């Protein structure tokens, strides 16, 4: 059997990664979680980059400022972020994550990993697990290239 060409492999890998990512998102959703993925992505950005403004978030997420204002309002309403006055510029109101927001974002990878661990254990043979571990190393190498 000949090895598939790079283009075919790239297309198959991209499709598989997109499907797995979608499944991981689905599996990390809790029934009691009222937040959208846009809200969670915004909260993650705030945690990663530190306090920021609504306009900076809109630019970073490539959405209209009005849309980001709605997202931030929902996060404020749920106590996931706070808004404070900027002492250097009273016109700005930086948004920062709360401890509750931090805890929520930190819980999502654990939910995803729990599902993936279970699926690997349930669906794959020992030989397939070894192959998958090798594939993960190869994917890391590609990501670092």
Coordinates of C-alpha atoms in Angstrom, one line a residue:
X1 CA 0.0 0.0 0.0
X2 CA 1.4 3.4 -1.0
X3 CA 1.4 6.3 1.4
X4 CA -1.2 8.9 0.7
X5 CA 0.0 12.2 -0.7
X6 CA 0.6 15.2 1.6
X7 CA -2.5 17.0 0.3
X8 CA -4.8 14.1 1.0
X9 CA -3.3 13.6 4.4
X10 CA -3.6 17.3 5.2
X11 CA -7.3 17.3 4.2
X12 CA -8.1 14.2 6.2
X13 CA -6.2 15.4 9.2
X14 CA -7.9 18.9 9.1
X15 CA -11.3 17.2 8.9
X16 CA -10.6 14.8 11.7
X17 CA -9.3 17.6 13.9
X18 CA -12.3 19.8 13.2
X19 CA -14.7 16.9 14.1
X20 CA -12.8 16.0 17.3
X21 CA -12.7 19.6 18.4
X22 CA -16.5 19.9 17.8
X23 CA -17.0 16.7 19.8
X24 CA -14.8 17.9 22.6
X25 CA -16.9 21.1 22.8
X26 CA -20.1 19.1 22.9
X27 CA -18.7 16.8 25.6
X28 CA -17.6 19.7 27.8
X29 CA -21.0 21.4 27.7
X30 CA -22.8 21.1 31.0
X31 CA -26.6 21.1 31.0
X32 CA -26.5 23.9 33.7
X33 CA -24.1 26.0 31.7
X34 CA -26.0 29.0 30.3
X35 CA -23.0 30.6 28.5
X36 CA -22.3 30.5 24.8
X37 CA -19.0 29.6 23.3
X38 CA -18.5 33.2 22.3
X39 CA -18.9 34.2 25.9
X40 CA -16.5 31.5 27.1
X41 CA -13.9 32.4 24.4
X42 CA -14.1 36.1 25.5
X43 CA -13.7 35.1 29.1
X44 CA -10.7 32.9 28.2
X45 CA -9.1 35.9 26.4
X46 CA -9.6 38.1 29.4
X47 CA -8.0 35.6 31.6
X48 CA -5.1 35.1 29.2
X49 CA -4.4 38.7 28.4
X50 CA -5.5 40.4 31.6
X51 CA -7.9 43.3 32.1
X52 CA -9.0 44.9 28.8
X53 CA -11.7 47.0 27.2
X54 CA -14.7 46.0 25.3
X55 CA -13.4 47.6 22.1
X56 CA -10.1 45.8 22.4
X57 CA -12.0 42.5 22.9
X58 CA -14.1 43.2 19.9
X59 CA -11.1 43.8 17.7
X60 CA -9.3 40.7 19.0
X61 CA -12.4 38.5 18.5
X62 CA -13.2 40.1 15.1
X63 CA -16.8 41.1 16.1
X64 CA -18.7 44.4 16.2
X65 CA -18.3 46.4 19.3
X66 CA -22.0 46.2 19.9
X67 CA -21.9 42.4 19.8
X68 CA -19.0 42.4 22.2
X69 CA -20.8 44.7 24.6
X70 CA -23.7 42.2 24.7
X71 CA -21.2 39.4 25.4
X72 CA -19.6 41.4 28.2
X73 CA -23.0 42.3 29.7
X74 CA -23.8 38.6 29.9
X75 CA -20.5 37.8 31.6
X76 CA -21.1 40.7 34.1
X77 CA -24.6 39.5 34.8
X78 CA -23.3 36.0 35.7
X79 CA -20.5 37.4 37.9
X80 CA -17.8 36.0 35.6
X81 CA -16.1 39.4 35.0
X82 CA -16.0 42.8 36.7
X83 CA -15.7 46.3 35.2
X84 CA -13.6 49.0 36.9
X85 CA -12.7 52.5 36.2
X86 CA -9.3 53.1 34.7
X87 CA -7.5 55.6 37.1
X88 CA -5.3 56.8 34.2
X89 CA -8.2 57.4 31.8
X90 CA -11.7 57.8 33.3
X91 CA -13.3 57.1 29.8
X92 CA -12.1 53.5 29.9
X93 CA -13.6 50.7 32.0
X94 CA -11.3 47.7 31.9
X95 CA -12.9 44.3 32.2
X96 CA -11.3 41.6 34.4
X97 CA -12.2 38.0 35.2
X98 CA -13.5 37.1 38.6
X99 CA -12.5 34.1 40.6
X100 CA -15.7 32.5 39.5
X101 CA -14.8 33.2 35.9
X102 CA -11.4 31.7 36.3
X103 CA -12.8 28.5 38.0
X104 CA -15.3 28.1 35.1
X105 CA -12.6 28.3 32.4
X106 CA -10.3 26.0 34.3
X107 CA -13.1 23.3 34.6
X108 CA -13.6 23.0 30.8
X109 CA -10.3 21.3 29.9
X110 CA -10.9 18.7 32.7
X111 CA -14.4 17.9 31.3
X112 CA -12.9 17.4 27.8
X113 CA -10.0 15.3 29.0
X114 CA -12.4 13.1 31.0
X115 CA -14.5 12.4 27.9
X116 CA -11.5 11.8 25.7
X117 CA -9.8 9.5 28.2
X118 CA -13.0 7.5 28.4
X119 CA -13.5 7.3 24.6
X120 CA -9.9 6.2 24.1
X121 CA -10.2 3.5 26.8
X122 CA -13.6 2.3 25.5
X123 CA -13.0 2.5 21.7
X124 CA -9.3 1.8 21.1
X125 CA -7.1 -1.3 21.4
X126 CA -3.7 -1.2 23.0
X127 CA -2.1 -1.1 19.5
X128 CA -4.4 1.8 18.5
X129 CA -3.6 3.7 21.7
X130 CA 0.2 3.4 20.9
X131 CA -0.5 4.6 17.3
X132 CA -2.6 7.5 18.6
X133 CA 0.2 8.5 21.1
X134 CA 2.7 8.5 18.2
X135 CA 0.3 10.5 16.1
X136 CA 0.0 13.1 18.9
X137 CA 3.8 13.4 19.0
X138 CA 3.8 13.9 15.2
X139 CA 1.0 16.5 15.4
X140 CA 3.0 18.4 18.1
X141 CA 6.0 18.4 15.8
X142 CA 3.9 19.8 13.0
X143 CA 2.5 22.5 15.2
X144 CA 6.0 23.5 16.2
X145 CA 7.4 23.6 12.6

